[in-house]
PDB file of C-alpha atoms and ligand atoms in Angstrom:
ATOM      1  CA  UNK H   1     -86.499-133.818 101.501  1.00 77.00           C
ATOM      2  CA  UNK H   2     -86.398-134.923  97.702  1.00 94.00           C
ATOM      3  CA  UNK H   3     -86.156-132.672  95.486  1.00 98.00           C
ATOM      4  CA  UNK H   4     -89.154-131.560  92.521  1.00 98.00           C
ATOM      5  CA  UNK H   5     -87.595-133.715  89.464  1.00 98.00           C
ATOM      6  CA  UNK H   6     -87.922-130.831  86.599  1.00 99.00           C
ATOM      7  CA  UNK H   7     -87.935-131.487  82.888  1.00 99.00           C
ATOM      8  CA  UNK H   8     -87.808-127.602  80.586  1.00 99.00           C
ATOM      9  CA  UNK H   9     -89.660-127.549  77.418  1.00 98.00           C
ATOM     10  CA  UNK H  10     -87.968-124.629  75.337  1.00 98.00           C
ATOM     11  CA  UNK H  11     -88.037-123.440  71.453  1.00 98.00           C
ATOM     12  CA  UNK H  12     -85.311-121.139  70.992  1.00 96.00           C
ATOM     13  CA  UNK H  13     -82.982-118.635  73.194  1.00 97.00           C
ATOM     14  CA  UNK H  14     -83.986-120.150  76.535  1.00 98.00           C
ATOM     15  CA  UNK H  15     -83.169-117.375  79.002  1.00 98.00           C
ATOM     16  CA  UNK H  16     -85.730-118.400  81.219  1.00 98.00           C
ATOM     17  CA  UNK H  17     -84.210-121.922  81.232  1.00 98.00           C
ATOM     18  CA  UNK H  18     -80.696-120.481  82.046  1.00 98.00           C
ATOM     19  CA  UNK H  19     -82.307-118.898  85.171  1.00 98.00           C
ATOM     20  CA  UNK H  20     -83.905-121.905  86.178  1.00 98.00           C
ATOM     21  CA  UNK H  21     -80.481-124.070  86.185  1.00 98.00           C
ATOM     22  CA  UNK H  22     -78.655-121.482  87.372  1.00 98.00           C
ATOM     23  CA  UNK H  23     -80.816-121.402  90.151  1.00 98.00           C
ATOM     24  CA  UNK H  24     -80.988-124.914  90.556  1.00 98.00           C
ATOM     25  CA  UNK H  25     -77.119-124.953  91.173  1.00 97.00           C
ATOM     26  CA  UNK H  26     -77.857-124.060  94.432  1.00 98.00           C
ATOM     27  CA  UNK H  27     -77.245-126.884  96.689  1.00 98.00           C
ATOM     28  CA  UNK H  28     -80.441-125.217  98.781  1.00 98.00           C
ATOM     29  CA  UNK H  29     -82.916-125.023  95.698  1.00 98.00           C
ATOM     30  CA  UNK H  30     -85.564-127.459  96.081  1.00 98.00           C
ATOM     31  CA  UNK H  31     -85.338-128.575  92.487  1.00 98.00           C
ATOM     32  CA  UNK H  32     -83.351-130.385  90.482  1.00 98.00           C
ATOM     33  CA  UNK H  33     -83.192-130.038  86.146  1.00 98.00           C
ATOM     34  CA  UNK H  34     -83.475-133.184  84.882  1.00 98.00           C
ATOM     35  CA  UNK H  35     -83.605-132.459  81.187  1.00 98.00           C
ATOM     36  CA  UNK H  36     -84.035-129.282  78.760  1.00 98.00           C
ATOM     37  CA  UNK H  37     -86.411-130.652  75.944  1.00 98.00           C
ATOM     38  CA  UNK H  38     -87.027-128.193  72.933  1.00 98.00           C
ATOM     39  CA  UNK H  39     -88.842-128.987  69.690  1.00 98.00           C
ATOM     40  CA  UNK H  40     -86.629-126.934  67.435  1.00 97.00           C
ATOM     41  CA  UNK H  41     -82.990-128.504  66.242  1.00 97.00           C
ATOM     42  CA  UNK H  42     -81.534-124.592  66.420  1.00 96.00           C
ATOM     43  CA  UNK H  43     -83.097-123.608  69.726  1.00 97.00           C
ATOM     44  CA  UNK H  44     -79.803-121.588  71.663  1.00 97.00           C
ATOM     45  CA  UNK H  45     -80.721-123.173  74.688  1.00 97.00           C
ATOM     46  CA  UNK H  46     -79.783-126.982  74.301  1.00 98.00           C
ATOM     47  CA  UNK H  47     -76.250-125.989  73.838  1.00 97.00           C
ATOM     48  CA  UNK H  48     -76.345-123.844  77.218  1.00 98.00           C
ATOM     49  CA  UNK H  49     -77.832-127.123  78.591  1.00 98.00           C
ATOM     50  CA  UNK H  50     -75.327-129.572  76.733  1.00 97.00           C
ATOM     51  CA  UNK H  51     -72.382-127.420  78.423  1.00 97.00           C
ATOM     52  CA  UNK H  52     -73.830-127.577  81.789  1.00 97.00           C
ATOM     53  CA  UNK H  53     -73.921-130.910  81.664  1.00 97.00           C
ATOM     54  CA  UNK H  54     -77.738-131.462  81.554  1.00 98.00           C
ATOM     55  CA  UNK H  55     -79.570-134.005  78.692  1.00 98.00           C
ATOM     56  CA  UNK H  56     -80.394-131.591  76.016  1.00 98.00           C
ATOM     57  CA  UNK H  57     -83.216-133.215  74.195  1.00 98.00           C
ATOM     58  CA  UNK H  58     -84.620-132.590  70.515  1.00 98.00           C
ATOM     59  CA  UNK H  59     -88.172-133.695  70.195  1.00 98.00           C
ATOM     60  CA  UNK H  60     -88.618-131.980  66.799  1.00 97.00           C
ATOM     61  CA  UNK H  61     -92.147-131.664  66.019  1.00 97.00           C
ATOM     62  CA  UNK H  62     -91.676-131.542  62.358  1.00 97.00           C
ATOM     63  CA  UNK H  63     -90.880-135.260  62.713  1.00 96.00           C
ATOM     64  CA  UNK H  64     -93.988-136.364  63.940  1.00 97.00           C
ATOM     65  CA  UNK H  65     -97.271-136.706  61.501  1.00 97.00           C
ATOM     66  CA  UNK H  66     -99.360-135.630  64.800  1.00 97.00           C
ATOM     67  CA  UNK H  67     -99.282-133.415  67.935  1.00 97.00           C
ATOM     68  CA  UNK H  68    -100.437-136.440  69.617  1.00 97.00           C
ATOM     69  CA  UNK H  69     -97.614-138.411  68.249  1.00 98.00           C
ATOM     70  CA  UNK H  70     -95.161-135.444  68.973  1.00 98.00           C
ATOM     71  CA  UNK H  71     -96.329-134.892  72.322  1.00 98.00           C
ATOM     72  CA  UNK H  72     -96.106-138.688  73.310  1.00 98.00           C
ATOM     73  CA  UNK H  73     -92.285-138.671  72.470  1.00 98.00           C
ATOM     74  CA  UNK H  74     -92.375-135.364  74.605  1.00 98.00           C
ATOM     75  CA  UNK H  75     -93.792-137.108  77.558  1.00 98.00           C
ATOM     76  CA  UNK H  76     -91.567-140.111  76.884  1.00 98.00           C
ATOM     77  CA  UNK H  77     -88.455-138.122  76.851  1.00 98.00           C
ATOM     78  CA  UNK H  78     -89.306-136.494  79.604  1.00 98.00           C
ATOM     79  CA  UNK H  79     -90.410-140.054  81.737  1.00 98.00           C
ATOM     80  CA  UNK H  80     -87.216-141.606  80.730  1.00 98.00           C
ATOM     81  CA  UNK H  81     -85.344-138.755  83.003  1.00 98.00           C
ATOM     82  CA  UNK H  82     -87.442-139.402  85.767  1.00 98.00           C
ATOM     83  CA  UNK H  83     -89.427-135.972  85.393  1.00 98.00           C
ATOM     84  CA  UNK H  84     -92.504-135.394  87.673  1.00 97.00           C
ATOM     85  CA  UNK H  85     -92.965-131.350  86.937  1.00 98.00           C
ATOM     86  CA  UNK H  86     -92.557-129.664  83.863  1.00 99.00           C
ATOM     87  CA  UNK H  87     -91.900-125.909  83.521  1.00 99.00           C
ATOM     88  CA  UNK H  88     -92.583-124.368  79.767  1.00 98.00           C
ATOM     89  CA  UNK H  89     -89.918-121.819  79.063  1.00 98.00           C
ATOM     90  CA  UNK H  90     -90.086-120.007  75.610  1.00 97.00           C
ATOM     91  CA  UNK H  91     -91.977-122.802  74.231  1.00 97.00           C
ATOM     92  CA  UNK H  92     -94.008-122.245  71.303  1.00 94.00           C
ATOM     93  CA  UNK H  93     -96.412-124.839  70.686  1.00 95.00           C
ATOM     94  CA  UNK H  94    -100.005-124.926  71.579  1.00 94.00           C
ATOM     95  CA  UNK H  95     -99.797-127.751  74.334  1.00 97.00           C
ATOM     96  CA  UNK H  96    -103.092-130.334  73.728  1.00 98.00           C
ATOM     97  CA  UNK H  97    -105.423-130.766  76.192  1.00 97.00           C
ATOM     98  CA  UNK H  98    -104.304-134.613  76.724  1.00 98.00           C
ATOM     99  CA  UNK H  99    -101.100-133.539  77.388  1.00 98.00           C
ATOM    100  CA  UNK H 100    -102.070-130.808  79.975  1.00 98.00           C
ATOM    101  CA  UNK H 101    -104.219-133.530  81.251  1.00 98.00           C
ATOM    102  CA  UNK H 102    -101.266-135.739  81.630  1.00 98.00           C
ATOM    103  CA  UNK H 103     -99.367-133.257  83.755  1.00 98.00           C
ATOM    104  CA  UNK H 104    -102.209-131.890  85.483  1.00 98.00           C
ATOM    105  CA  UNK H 105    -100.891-129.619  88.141  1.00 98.00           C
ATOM    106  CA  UNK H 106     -97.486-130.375  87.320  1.00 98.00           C
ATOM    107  CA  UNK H 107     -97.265-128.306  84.003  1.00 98.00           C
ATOM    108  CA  UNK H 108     -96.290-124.129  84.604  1.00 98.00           C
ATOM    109  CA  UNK H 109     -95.928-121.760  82.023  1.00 98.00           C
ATOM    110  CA  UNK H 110     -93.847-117.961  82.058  1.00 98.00           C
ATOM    111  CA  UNK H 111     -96.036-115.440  79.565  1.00 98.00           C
ATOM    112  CA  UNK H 112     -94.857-112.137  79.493  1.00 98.00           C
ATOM    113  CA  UNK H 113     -97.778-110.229  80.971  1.00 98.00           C
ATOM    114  CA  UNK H 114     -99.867-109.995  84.125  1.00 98.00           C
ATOM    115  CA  UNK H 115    -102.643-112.170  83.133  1.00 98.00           C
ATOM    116  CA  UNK H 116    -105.288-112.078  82.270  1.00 98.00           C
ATOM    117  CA  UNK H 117    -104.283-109.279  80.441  1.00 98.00           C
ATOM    118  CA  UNK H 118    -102.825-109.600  77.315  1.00 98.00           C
ATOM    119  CA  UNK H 119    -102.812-113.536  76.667  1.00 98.00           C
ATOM    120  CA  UNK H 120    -101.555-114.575  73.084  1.00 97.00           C
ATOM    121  CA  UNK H 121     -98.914-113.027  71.206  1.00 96.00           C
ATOM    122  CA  UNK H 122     -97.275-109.728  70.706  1.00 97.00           C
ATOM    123  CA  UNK H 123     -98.123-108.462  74.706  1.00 98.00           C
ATOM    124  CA  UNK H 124     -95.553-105.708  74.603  1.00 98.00           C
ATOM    125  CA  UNK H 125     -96.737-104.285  71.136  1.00 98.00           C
ATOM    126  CA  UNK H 126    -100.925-104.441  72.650  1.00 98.00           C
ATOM    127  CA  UNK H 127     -99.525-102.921  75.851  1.00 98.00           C
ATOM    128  CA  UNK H 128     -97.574 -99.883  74.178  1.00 98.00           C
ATOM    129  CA  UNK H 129    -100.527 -99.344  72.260  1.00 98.00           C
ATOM    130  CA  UNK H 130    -102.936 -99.021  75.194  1.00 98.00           C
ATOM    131  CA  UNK H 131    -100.377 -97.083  77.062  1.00 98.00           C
ATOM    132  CA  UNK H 132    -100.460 -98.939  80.250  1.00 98.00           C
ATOM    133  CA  UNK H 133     -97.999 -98.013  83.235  1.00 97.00           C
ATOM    134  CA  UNK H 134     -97.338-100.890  84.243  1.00 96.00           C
ATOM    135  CA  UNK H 135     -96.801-104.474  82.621  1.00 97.00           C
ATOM    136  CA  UNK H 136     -95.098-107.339  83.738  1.00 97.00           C
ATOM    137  CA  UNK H 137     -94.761-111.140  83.681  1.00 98.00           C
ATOM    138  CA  UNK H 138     -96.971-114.639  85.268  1.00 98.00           C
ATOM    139  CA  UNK H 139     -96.074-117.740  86.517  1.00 98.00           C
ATOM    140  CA  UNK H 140     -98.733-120.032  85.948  1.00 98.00           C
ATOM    141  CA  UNK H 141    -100.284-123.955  85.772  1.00 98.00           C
ATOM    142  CA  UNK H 142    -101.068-124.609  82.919  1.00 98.00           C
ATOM    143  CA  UNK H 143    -104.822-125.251  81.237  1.00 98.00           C
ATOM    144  CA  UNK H 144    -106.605-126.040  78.566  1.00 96.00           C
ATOM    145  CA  UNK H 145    -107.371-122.362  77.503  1.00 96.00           C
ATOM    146  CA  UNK H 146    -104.512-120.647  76.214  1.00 95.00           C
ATOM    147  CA  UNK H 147    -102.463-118.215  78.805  1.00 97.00           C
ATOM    148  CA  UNK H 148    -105.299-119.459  81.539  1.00 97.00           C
ATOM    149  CA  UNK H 149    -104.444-121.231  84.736  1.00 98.00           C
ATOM    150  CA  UNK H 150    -104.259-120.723  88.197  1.00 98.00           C
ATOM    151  CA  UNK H 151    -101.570-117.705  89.142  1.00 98.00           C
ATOM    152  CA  UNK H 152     -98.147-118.723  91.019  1.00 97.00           C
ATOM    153  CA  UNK H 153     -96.427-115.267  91.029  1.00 96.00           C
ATOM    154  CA  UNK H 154     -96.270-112.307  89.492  1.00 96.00           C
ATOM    155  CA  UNK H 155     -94.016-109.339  88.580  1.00 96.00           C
ATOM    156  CA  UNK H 156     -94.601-105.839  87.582  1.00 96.00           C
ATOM    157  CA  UNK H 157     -92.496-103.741  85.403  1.00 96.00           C
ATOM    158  CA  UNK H 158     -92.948-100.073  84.531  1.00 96.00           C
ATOM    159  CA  UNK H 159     -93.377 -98.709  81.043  1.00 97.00           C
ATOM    160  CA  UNK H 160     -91.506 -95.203  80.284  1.00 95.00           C
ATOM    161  CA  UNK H 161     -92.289 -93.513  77.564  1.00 95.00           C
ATOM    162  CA  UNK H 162     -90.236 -93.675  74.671  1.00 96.00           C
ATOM    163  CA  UNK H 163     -90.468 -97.884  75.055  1.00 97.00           C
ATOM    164  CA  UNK H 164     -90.221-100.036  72.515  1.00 98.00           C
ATOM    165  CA  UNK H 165     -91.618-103.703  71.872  1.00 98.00           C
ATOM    166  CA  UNK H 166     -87.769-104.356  72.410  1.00 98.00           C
ATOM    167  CA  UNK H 167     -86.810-102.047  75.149  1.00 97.00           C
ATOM    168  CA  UNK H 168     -89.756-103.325  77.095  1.00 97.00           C
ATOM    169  CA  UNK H 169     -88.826-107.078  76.559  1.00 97.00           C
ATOM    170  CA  UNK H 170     -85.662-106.354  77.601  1.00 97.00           C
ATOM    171  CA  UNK H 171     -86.920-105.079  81.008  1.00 96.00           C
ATOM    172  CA  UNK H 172     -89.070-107.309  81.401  1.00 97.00           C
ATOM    173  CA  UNK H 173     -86.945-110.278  81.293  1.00 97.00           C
ATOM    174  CA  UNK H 174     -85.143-109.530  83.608  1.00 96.00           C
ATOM    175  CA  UNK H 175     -88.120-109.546  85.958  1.00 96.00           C
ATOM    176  CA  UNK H 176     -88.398-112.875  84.659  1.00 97.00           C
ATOM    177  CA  UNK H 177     -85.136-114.145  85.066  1.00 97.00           C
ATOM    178  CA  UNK H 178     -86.250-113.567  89.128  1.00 96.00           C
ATOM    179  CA  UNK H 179     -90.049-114.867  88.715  1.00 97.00           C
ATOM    180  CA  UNK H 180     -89.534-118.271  87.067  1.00 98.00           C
ATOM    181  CA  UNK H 181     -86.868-119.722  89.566  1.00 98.00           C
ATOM    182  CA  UNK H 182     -89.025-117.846  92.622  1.00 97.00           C
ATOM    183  CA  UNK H 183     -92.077-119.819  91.173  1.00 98.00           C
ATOM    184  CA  UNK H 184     -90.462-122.917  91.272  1.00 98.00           C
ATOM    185  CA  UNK H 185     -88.862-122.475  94.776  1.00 98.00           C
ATOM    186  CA  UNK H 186     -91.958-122.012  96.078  1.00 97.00           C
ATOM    187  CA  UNK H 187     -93.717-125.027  94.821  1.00 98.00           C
ATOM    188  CA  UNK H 188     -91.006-127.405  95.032  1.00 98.00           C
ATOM    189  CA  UNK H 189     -91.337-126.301  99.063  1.00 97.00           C
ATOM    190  CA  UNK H 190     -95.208-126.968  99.063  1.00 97.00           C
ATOM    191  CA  UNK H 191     -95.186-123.160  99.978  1.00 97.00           C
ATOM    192  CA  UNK H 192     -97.627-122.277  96.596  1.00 98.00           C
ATOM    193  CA  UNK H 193    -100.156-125.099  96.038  1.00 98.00           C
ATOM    194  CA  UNK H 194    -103.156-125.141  93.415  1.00 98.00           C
ATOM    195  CA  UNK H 195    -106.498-124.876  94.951  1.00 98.00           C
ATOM    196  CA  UNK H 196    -108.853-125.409  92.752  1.00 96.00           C
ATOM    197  CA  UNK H 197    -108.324-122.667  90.291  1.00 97.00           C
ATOM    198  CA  UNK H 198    -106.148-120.472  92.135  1.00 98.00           C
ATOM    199  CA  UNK H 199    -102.743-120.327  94.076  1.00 98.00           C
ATOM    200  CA  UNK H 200    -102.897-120.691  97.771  1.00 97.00           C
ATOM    201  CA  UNK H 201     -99.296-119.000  98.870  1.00 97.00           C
ATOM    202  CA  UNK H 202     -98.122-119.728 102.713  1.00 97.00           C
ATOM    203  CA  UNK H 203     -98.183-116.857 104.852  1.00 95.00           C
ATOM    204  CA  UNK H 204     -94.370-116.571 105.038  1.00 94.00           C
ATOM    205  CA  UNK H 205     -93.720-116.869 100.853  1.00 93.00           C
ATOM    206  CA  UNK H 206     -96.849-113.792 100.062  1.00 88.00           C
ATOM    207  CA  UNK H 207     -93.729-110.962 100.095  1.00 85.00           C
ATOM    208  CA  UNK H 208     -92.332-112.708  97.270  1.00 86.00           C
ATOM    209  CA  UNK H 209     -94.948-113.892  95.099  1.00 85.00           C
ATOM    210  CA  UNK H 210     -95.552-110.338  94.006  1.00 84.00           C
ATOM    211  CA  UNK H 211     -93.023-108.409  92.977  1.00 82.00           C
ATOM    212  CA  UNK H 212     -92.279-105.161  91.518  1.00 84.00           C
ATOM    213  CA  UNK H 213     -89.246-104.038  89.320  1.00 80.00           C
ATOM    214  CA  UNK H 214     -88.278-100.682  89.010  1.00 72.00           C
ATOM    215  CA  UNK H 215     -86.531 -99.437  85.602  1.00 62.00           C
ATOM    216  CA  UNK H 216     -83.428 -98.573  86.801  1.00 54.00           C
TER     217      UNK H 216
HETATM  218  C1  GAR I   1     -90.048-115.052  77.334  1.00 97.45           C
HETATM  219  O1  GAR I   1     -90.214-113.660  77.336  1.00 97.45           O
HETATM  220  C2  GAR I   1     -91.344-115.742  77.721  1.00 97.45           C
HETATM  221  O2  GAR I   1     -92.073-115.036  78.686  1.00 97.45           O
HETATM  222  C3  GAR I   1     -92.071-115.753  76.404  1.00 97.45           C
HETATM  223  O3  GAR I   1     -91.094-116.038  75.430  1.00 97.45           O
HETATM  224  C4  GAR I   1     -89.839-115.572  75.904  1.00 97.45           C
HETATM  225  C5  GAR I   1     -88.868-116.726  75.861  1.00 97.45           C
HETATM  226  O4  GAR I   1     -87.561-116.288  76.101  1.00 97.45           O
HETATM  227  N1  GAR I   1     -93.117-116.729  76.402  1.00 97.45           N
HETATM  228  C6  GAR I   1     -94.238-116.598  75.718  1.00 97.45           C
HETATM  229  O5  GAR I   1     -94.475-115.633  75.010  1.00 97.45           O
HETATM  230  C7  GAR I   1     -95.209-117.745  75.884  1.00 97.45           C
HETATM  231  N2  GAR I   1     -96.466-117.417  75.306  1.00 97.45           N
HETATM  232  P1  GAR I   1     -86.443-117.323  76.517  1.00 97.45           P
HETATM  233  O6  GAR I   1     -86.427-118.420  75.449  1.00 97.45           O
HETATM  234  O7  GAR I   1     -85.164-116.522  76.486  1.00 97.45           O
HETATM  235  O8  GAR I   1     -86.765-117.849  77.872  1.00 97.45           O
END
């Protein structure tokens, strides 16, 4: 079978987009990394990419008068390696609604919390204040409304007392490190397909799609 052509959108460290190519290493994986993409000159991750052998692309938005105009070279980029799916990573621009229209069902996103709680910003810091138990991390497609979109996986994390914003992102992301490339597995195998506005998950793949991490 071919495999899911991938482009990564990033903006800085890229973690998530380490665990995707390592992943993808795997003769077996379904999916192959065409391209890391990320909008910032000094994002970590394009030299992870660059060493790996993988285009590293700069789209910098700050060169573009528009986000139409930026996310036209994005989509460009990303067309001249042959891309069909795109999986945001760390990346931190608002996408347009063109552009998710332009990769409808293609486009995923990682957000560090089990949707829909805690959408936007700062999730660790709104979940240490509420003192919730548990926290954790969604795969999702990608919508118009912010942090909205139909659910591919998800995985839990504890939260101990004493946490910090820090400690807590820490833990988590390693929870994510397991999510993203599971996600994309599952997908790339037609085993998690969008219905409507949800996720239907094949009988076989429900185990995996959610997960729990404990914090040891
Ligand atoms: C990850 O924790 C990801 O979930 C989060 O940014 C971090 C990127 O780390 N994404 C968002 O907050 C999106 N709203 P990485 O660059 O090391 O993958």
């Amino acid at each position: 079978m071919d495999k899911l052509k991938v482009g990564i959108l990033i903006s800085g460290r890229g973690s998530n987009m380490a665990a995707l190519v390592e992943a993808a290493g795997d003769p077996a994986f379904p999916a192959e990394i065409r391209c890391v993409l990320s909008n910032r000159p000094d994002a970590k991750g394009l030299e992870f990419a660059r060493e790996r052998g993988i285009p590293a692309i700069l789209v910098d938005h700050k060169a573009h008068a528009t986000k139409a105009e930026f996310e036209a070279a994005v989509t460009e980029a990303l067309l001249a390696h042959e891309v069909d799916f795109v999986c945001l990573a760390g990346f931190m621009r608002i996408v347009s609604p063109a552009f998710i229209e332009r990769w409808h069902n293609r486009l995923i996103n990682i957000h560090p919390s089990l949707l829909p709680s805690y959408k936007g910003l700062h999730t660790h810091e709104r979940a240490l204040a509420d003192g919730v138990k548990l926290t954790g991390c969604t795969v999702h497609f990608v919508r118009a409304e912010m942090d909205v979109g139909p659910i591919v996986a998800q995985a839990a994390v504890p939260v101990i007392s004493g946490d910090t914003p820090d400690s807590l992102a820490a833990r988590l992301l390693t929870a994510e490190h397991r999510l993203y490339p599971l996600a994309l597995r599952l997908i790339a195998e037609g085993k998690a397909k969008v219905n409507g506005e949800t996720v239907d998950i094949a009988p076989d793949a429900v185990d995996e799609t959610a997960r729990f991490f404990s914090a040891r």
